[in-house]
Short mmCIF file of C-alpha atoms in Angstrom, two decimals:
data_model
loop_
_atom_site.label_atom_id
_atom_site.label_comp_id
_atom_site.label_asym_id
_atom_site.label_seq_id
_atom_site.Cartn_x
_atom_site.Cartn_y
_atom_site.Cartn_z
CA ALA A 6 207.43 39.42 -33.99
CA LEU A 7 205.27 41.18 -36.06
CA GLY A 8 204.54 43.94 -34.16
CA THR A 9 201.41 45.97 -35.86
CA VAL A 10 200.31 44.96 -39.22
CA THR A 11 198.97 48.22 -40.87
CA ALA A 12 198.73 46.55 -44.28
CA GLY A 13 198.83 43.21 -46.27
CA ASN A 14 196.76 40.53 -46.97
CA LEU A 15 195.33 39.20 -43.35
CA SER A 16 193.87 36.26 -44.92
CA ASN A 17 196.80 34.65 -45.82
CA THR A 18 196.88 30.79 -45.15
CA ALA A 19 200.34 31.08 -43.29
CA ILE A 20 198.86 33.37 -40.54
CA VAL A 21 198.26 31.30 -37.34
CA TYR A 22 195.36 32.89 -35.47
CA PRO A 23 194.78 32.29 -31.78
CA THR A 24 191.86 30.49 -30.67
CA GLY A 25 188.79 32.44 -29.92
CA PHE A 26 190.07 35.39 -32.58
CA VAL A 27 187.34 36.87 -34.57
CA ILE A 28 188.23 35.90 -38.21
CA GLY A 29 185.27 37.86 -39.80
CA SER A 30 182.06 39.58 -39.52
CA HIS A 31 179.03 39.94 -41.61
CA THR A 32 175.46 41.10 -41.16
CA ALA A 33 172.39 41.10 -43.46
CA ILE A 34 169.46 43.25 -42.45
CA ASN A 35 165.83 42.94 -43.66
CA LEU A 36 164.40 46.74 -43.28
CA GLY A 37 160.92 45.22 -44.65
CA TYR A 38 158.86 42.38 -43.51
CA ALA A 39 158.13 38.63 -44.58
CA THR A 40 154.72 37.29 -44.56
CA SER A 41 153.29 33.59 -44.25
CA SER A 42 150.13 33.47 -44.98
CA SER A 43 149.22 29.74 -45.67
CA GLY A 44 150.18 26.66 -44.30
CA SER A 45 149.82 25.18 -40.25
CA ALA A 46 151.71 23.80 -37.60
CA SER A 47 151.61 20.41 -39.13
CA SER A 48 152.28 21.37 -42.81
CA PRO A 49 154.35 24.96 -42.61
CA SER A 50 154.93 27.21 -45.17
CA TRP A 51 158.14 28.70 -44.11
CA VAL A 52 159.10 32.09 -45.52
CA ASP A 53 162.38 33.89 -45.69
CA GLY A 54 162.90 36.85 -43.22
CA VAL A 55 166.57 37.48 -43.81
CA THR A 56 168.98 35.30 -45.32
CA ILE A 57 173.22 35.36 -45.45
CA ALA A 58 175.41 33.58 -47.08
CA TYR A 59 179.51 32.94 -46.07
CA THR A 60 182.12 30.85 -46.88
CA PRO A 61 184.03 29.75 -43.46
CA GLN A 62 187.33 28.69 -43.04
CA SER A 63 188.04 25.12 -42.23
CA GLY A 64 188.31 24.47 -38.55
CA SER A 65 186.46 27.59 -37.47
CA LYS A 66 183.30 28.18 -35.71
CA ILE A 67 180.43 30.48 -36.62
CA LEU A 68 178.39 32.36 -33.58
CA LEU A 69 175.02 33.38 -35.41
CA LEU A 70 173.52 36.52 -33.34
CA ILE A 71 169.72 36.85 -34.44
CA ASP A 72 167.57 39.38 -33.83
CA ALA A 73 163.85 39.54 -35.50
CA TRP A 74 160.18 40.13 -34.35
CA ILE A 75 157.59 37.95 -35.34
CA GLY A 76 153.68 39.83 -34.98
CA THR A 77 150.17 38.89 -36.22
CA ASN A 78 147.03 41.02 -36.23
CA SER A 79 145.01 38.03 -34.24
CA MET A 80 144.62 36.92 -30.57
CA LEU A 81 144.34 33.26 -31.90
CA SER A 82 146.95 33.47 -34.37
CA TYR A 83 150.44 31.63 -33.39
CA GLY A 84 153.81 32.42 -35.03
CA MET A 85 156.74 29.78 -35.59
CA HIS A 86 160.54 30.73 -36.30
CA ARG A 87 163.31 28.93 -37.48
CA THR A 88 167.03 29.29 -38.18
CA THR A 89 168.57 27.01 -40.74
CA LYS A 90 172.03 26.50 -42.76
CA THR A 91 172.67 25.20 -46.20
CA PRO A 92 175.85 24.03 -47.29
CA ALA A 93 176.32 24.37 -51.31
CA GLY A 94 175.30 21.48 -52.49
CA GLY A 95 174.01 20.15 -49.58
CA SER A 96 170.72 20.08 -47.28
CA MET A 97 169.21 22.45 -45.39
CA VAL A 98 169.61 21.69 -41.76
CA GLU A 99 167.65 23.42 -38.79
CA LEU A 100 169.72 25.12 -36.06
CA ARG A 101 168.50 24.92 -32.39
CA CYS A 102 165.36 22.73 -33.25
CA GLY A 103 164.31 19.45 -32.60
CA THR A 104 164.67 17.03 -35.25
CA THR A 105 161.04 16.28 -35.94
CA THR A 106 158.80 18.55 -37.56
CA SER A 107 156.17 18.58 -34.69
CA TYR A 108 158.93 20.34 -32.74
CA LYS A 109 159.13 24.24 -33.78
CA GLN A 110 159.94 27.36 -31.95
CA TRP A 111 156.70 28.76 -31.01
CA GLN A 112 156.94 32.55 -30.44
CA MET A 113 153.29 33.81 -30.30
CA SER A 114 150.37 33.13 -27.35
CA SER A 115 147.13 34.59 -26.90
CA SER A 116 147.12 37.59 -24.57
CA GLY A 117 144.01 39.25 -25.20
CA ASP A 118 146.12 41.84 -27.37
CA VAL A 119 145.15 42.23 -31.13
CA TRP A 120 148.44 42.79 -32.39
CA GLN A 121 150.90 40.47 -31.08
CA LEU A 122 154.74 41.29 -31.40
CA GLU A 123 157.44 39.31 -29.79
CA ASN A 124 160.98 39.40 -30.00
CA VAL A 125 163.18 36.28 -31.45
CA GLY A 126 166.68 37.31 -30.45
CA GLY A 127 169.47 34.98 -29.40
CA SER A 128 172.68 33.46 -30.43
CA ILE A 129 173.60 30.10 -32.04
CA TRP A 130 176.74 28.16 -32.06
CA ASP A 131 177.54 26.35 -35.58
CA VAL A 132 180.09 24.03 -35.86
CA HIS A 133 179.84 24.02 -39.61
CA GLY A 134 182.66 21.44 -40.34
CA GLN A 135 183.22 22.66 -43.79
CA ASP A 136 186.38 22.92 -45.76
CA GLY A 137 187.05 26.13 -46.51
CA SER A 138 185.78 26.35 -50.10
CA THR A 139 182.01 25.21 -49.54
CA GLU A 140 179.65 28.62 -48.95
CA ILE A 141 176.89 28.15 -46.14
CA THR A 142 173.58 29.90 -46.55
CA TYR A 143 171.92 30.61 -42.87
CA LYS A 144 168.33 32.18 -42.86
CA ILE A 145 165.92 32.91 -40.54
CA GLN A 146 162.40 31.95 -41.34
CA CYS A 147 158.65 32.30 -39.89
CA ALA A 148 155.43 30.45 -40.47
CA ARG A 149 152.36 30.38 -39.39
CA GLN A 150 150.34 27.87 -37.19
CA GLY A 151 146.86 28.55 -38.59
CA GLY A 152 144.39 31.51 -38.94
CA SER A 153 145.76 34.62 -39.31
CA ASN A 154 148.88 35.67 -41.34
CA VAL A 155 152.15 36.02 -39.38
CA HIS A 156 154.69 38.24 -39.68
CA MET A 157 158.63 38.40 -39.53
CA GLY A 158 159.60 42.06 -39.15
CA ARG A 159 156.08 43.78 -37.95
CA PRO A 160 152.89 42.72 -36.34
CA TYR A 161 150.05 43.90 -38.15
CA ASP A 162 148.57 43.15 -41.79
CA ASP A 163 148.49 46.88 -43.19
CA PRO A 164 151.87 48.29 -43.08
CA THR A 165 150.48 51.86 -43.65
CA ALA A 166 148.89 51.53 -39.64
CA THR A 167 150.88 52.42 -36.82
CA ALA A 168 150.37 49.00 -35.58
CA GLY A 169 152.15 47.95 -38.88
CA SER A 170 155.25 49.38 -38.63
CA SER A 171 157.99 47.39 -39.29
CA ALA A 172 161.14 46.67 -37.23
CA ALA A 173 164.61 45.06 -38.55
CA THR A 174 165.31 41.65 -38.94
CA GLN A 175 169.24 40.83 -38.91
CA ILE A 176 171.24 37.88 -39.00
CA SER A 177 175.26 38.56 -37.87
CA ILE A 178 177.87 36.44 -38.24
CA LEU A 179 180.97 36.12 -36.45
CA GLU A 180 183.55 33.68 -37.53
CA ILE A 181 185.89 32.53 -34.43
CA LYS A 182 189.14 30.49 -34.78
#
């Protein structure tokens, strides 16, 4: 029995962590905003809201915690969001979305309010399958359905207006053994 470890290298490969142990945690925050000003539902122009890169250990799982706001200044403009991962040297994969381009995570709806703002929050499990030496880049992205601009991090086109104040967009990673 080791007792309490107060110093040393806790990332040593000889250490056997119990199942469910949090190996590491990292957070990326965007205090500004991202704007999608072109594209359509059939041909989205995805814009990065926040990005984080991480190299997980072999055999672990990643729990992504997402917190973002999607907004628009039009009752008739809808916004989409997605979370993606791209292993170094690999192809981008959408997480928690269907495999066809017609299925995206729609967030906005016409409610009669000029300044739409809805929360995009939740968690995503990623069984990444990496070997412990490959970095993965995770992103939260937004796109517009058409019509008016869609923003991740604020509801309105004019950031100096009260309705245009920003809300942080963040993605947190918990690596679980």
